PDB file of C-alpha atoms in Angstrom:
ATOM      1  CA  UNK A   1      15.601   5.856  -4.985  1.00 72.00           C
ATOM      2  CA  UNK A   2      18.997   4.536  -4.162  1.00 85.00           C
ATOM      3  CA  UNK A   3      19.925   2.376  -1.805  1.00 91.00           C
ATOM      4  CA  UNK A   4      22.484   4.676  -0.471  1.00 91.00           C
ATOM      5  CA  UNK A   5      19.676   7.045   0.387  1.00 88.00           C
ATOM      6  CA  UNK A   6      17.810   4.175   1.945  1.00 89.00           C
ATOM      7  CA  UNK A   7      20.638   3.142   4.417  1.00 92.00           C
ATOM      8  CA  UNK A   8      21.510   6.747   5.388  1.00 92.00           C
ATOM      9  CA  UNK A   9      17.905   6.694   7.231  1.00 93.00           C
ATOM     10  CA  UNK A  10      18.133   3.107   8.520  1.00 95.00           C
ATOM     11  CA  UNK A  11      19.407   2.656  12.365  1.00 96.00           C
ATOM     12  CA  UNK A  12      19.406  -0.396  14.527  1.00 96.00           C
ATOM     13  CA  UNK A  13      19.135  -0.526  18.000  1.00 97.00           C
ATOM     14  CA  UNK A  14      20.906  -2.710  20.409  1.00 97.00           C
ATOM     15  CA  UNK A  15      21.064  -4.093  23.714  1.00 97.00           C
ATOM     16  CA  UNK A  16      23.962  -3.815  26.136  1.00 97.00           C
ATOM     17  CA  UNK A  17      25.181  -6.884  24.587  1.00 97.00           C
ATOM     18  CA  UNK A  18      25.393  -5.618  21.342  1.00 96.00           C
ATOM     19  CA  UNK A  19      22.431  -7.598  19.889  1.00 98.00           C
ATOM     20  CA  UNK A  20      20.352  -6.167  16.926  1.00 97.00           C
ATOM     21  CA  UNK A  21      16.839  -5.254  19.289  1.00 98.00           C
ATOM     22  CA  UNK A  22      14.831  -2.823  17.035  1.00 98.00           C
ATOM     23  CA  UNK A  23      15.183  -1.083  13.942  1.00 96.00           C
ATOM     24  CA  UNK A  24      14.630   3.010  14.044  1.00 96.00           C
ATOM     25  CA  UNK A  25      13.797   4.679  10.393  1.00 96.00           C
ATOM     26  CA  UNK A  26      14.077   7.824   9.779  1.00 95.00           C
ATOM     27  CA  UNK A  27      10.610   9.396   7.950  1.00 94.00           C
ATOM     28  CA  UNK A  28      12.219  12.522   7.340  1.00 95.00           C
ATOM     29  CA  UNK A  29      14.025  10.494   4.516  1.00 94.00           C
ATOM     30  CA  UNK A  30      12.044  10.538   1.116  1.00 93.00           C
ATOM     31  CA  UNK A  31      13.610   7.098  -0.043  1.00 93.00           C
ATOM     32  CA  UNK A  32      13.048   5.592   3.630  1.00 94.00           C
ATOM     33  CA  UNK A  33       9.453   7.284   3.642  1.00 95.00           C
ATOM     34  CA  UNK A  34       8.665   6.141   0.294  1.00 94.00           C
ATOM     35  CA  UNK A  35      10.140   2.237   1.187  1.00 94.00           C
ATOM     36  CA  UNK A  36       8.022   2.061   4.478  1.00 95.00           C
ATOM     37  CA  UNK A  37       4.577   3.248   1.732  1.00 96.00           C
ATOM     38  CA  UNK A  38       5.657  -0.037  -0.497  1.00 96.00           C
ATOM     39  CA  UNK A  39       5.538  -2.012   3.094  1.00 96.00           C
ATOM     40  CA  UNK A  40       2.408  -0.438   4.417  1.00 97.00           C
ATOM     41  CA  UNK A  41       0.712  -1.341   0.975  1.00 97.00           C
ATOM     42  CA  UNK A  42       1.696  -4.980   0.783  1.00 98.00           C
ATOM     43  CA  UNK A  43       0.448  -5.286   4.376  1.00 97.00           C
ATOM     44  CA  UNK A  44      -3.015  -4.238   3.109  1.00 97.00           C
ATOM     45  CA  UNK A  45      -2.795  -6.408  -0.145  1.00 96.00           C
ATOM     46  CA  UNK A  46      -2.066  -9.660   1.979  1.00 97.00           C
ATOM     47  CA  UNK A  47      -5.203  -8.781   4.739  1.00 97.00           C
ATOM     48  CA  UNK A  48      -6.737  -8.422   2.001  1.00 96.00           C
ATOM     49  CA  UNK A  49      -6.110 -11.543  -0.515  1.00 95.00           C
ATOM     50  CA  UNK A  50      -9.335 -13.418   0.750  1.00 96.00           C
ATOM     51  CA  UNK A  51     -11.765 -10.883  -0.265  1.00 95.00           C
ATOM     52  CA  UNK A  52     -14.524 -11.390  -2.556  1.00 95.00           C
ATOM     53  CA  UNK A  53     -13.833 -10.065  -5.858  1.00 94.00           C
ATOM     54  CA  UNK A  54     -15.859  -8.317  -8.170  1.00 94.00           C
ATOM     55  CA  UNK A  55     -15.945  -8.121 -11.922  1.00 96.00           C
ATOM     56  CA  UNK A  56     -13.935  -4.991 -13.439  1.00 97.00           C
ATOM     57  CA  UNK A  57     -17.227  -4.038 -15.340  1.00 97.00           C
ATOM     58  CA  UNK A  58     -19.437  -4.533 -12.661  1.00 96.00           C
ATOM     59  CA  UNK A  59     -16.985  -1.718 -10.306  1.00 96.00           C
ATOM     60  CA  UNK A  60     -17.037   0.226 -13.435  1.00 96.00           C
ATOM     61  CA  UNK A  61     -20.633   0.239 -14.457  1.00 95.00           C
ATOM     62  CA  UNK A  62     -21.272   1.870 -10.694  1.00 94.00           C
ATOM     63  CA  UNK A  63     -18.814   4.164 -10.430  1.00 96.00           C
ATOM     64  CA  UNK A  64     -20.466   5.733 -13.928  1.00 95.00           C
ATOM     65  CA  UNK A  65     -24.026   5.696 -12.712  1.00 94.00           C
ATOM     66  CA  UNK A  66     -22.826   6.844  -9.569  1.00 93.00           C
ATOM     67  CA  UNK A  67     -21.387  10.137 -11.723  1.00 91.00           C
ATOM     68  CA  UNK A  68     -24.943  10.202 -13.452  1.00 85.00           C
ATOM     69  CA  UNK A  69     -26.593  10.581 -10.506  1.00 74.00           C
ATOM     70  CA  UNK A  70     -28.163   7.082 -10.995  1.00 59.00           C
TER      71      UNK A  70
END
């Protein structure tokens, strides 16, 4: 990804008095598509950040008896 790429699918829209009012991106670009992903993510890791937590062997430990058939 390049930030060439990135800019080339990056628009702003203004009002009559020229003021920066929205910002249109274009999905059809892979490196604007792929940028707005990264975004989407973080936004789920922040709701996220005051979940309980679990124990990596705990998670683990289910998911195999889970593939057992446990």
């Amino acid at each position: 990804m390049n930030a060439t790429a990135i800019r080339q699918g990056i628009s702003y829209v203004t009002n009559s008095k020229g003021e920066k009012t929205a910002l249109q991106l274009d999905l059809t670009n892979a490196a604007v598509q792929e940028i707005v992903e990264d975004l989407i993510d973080t936004l789920d890791a922040v709701e996220r950040r005051n979940e309980p937590t679990r124990p990596f062997e705990e998670v683990k430990n289910e998911i195999l008896a889970s593939r057992r058939g446990v």
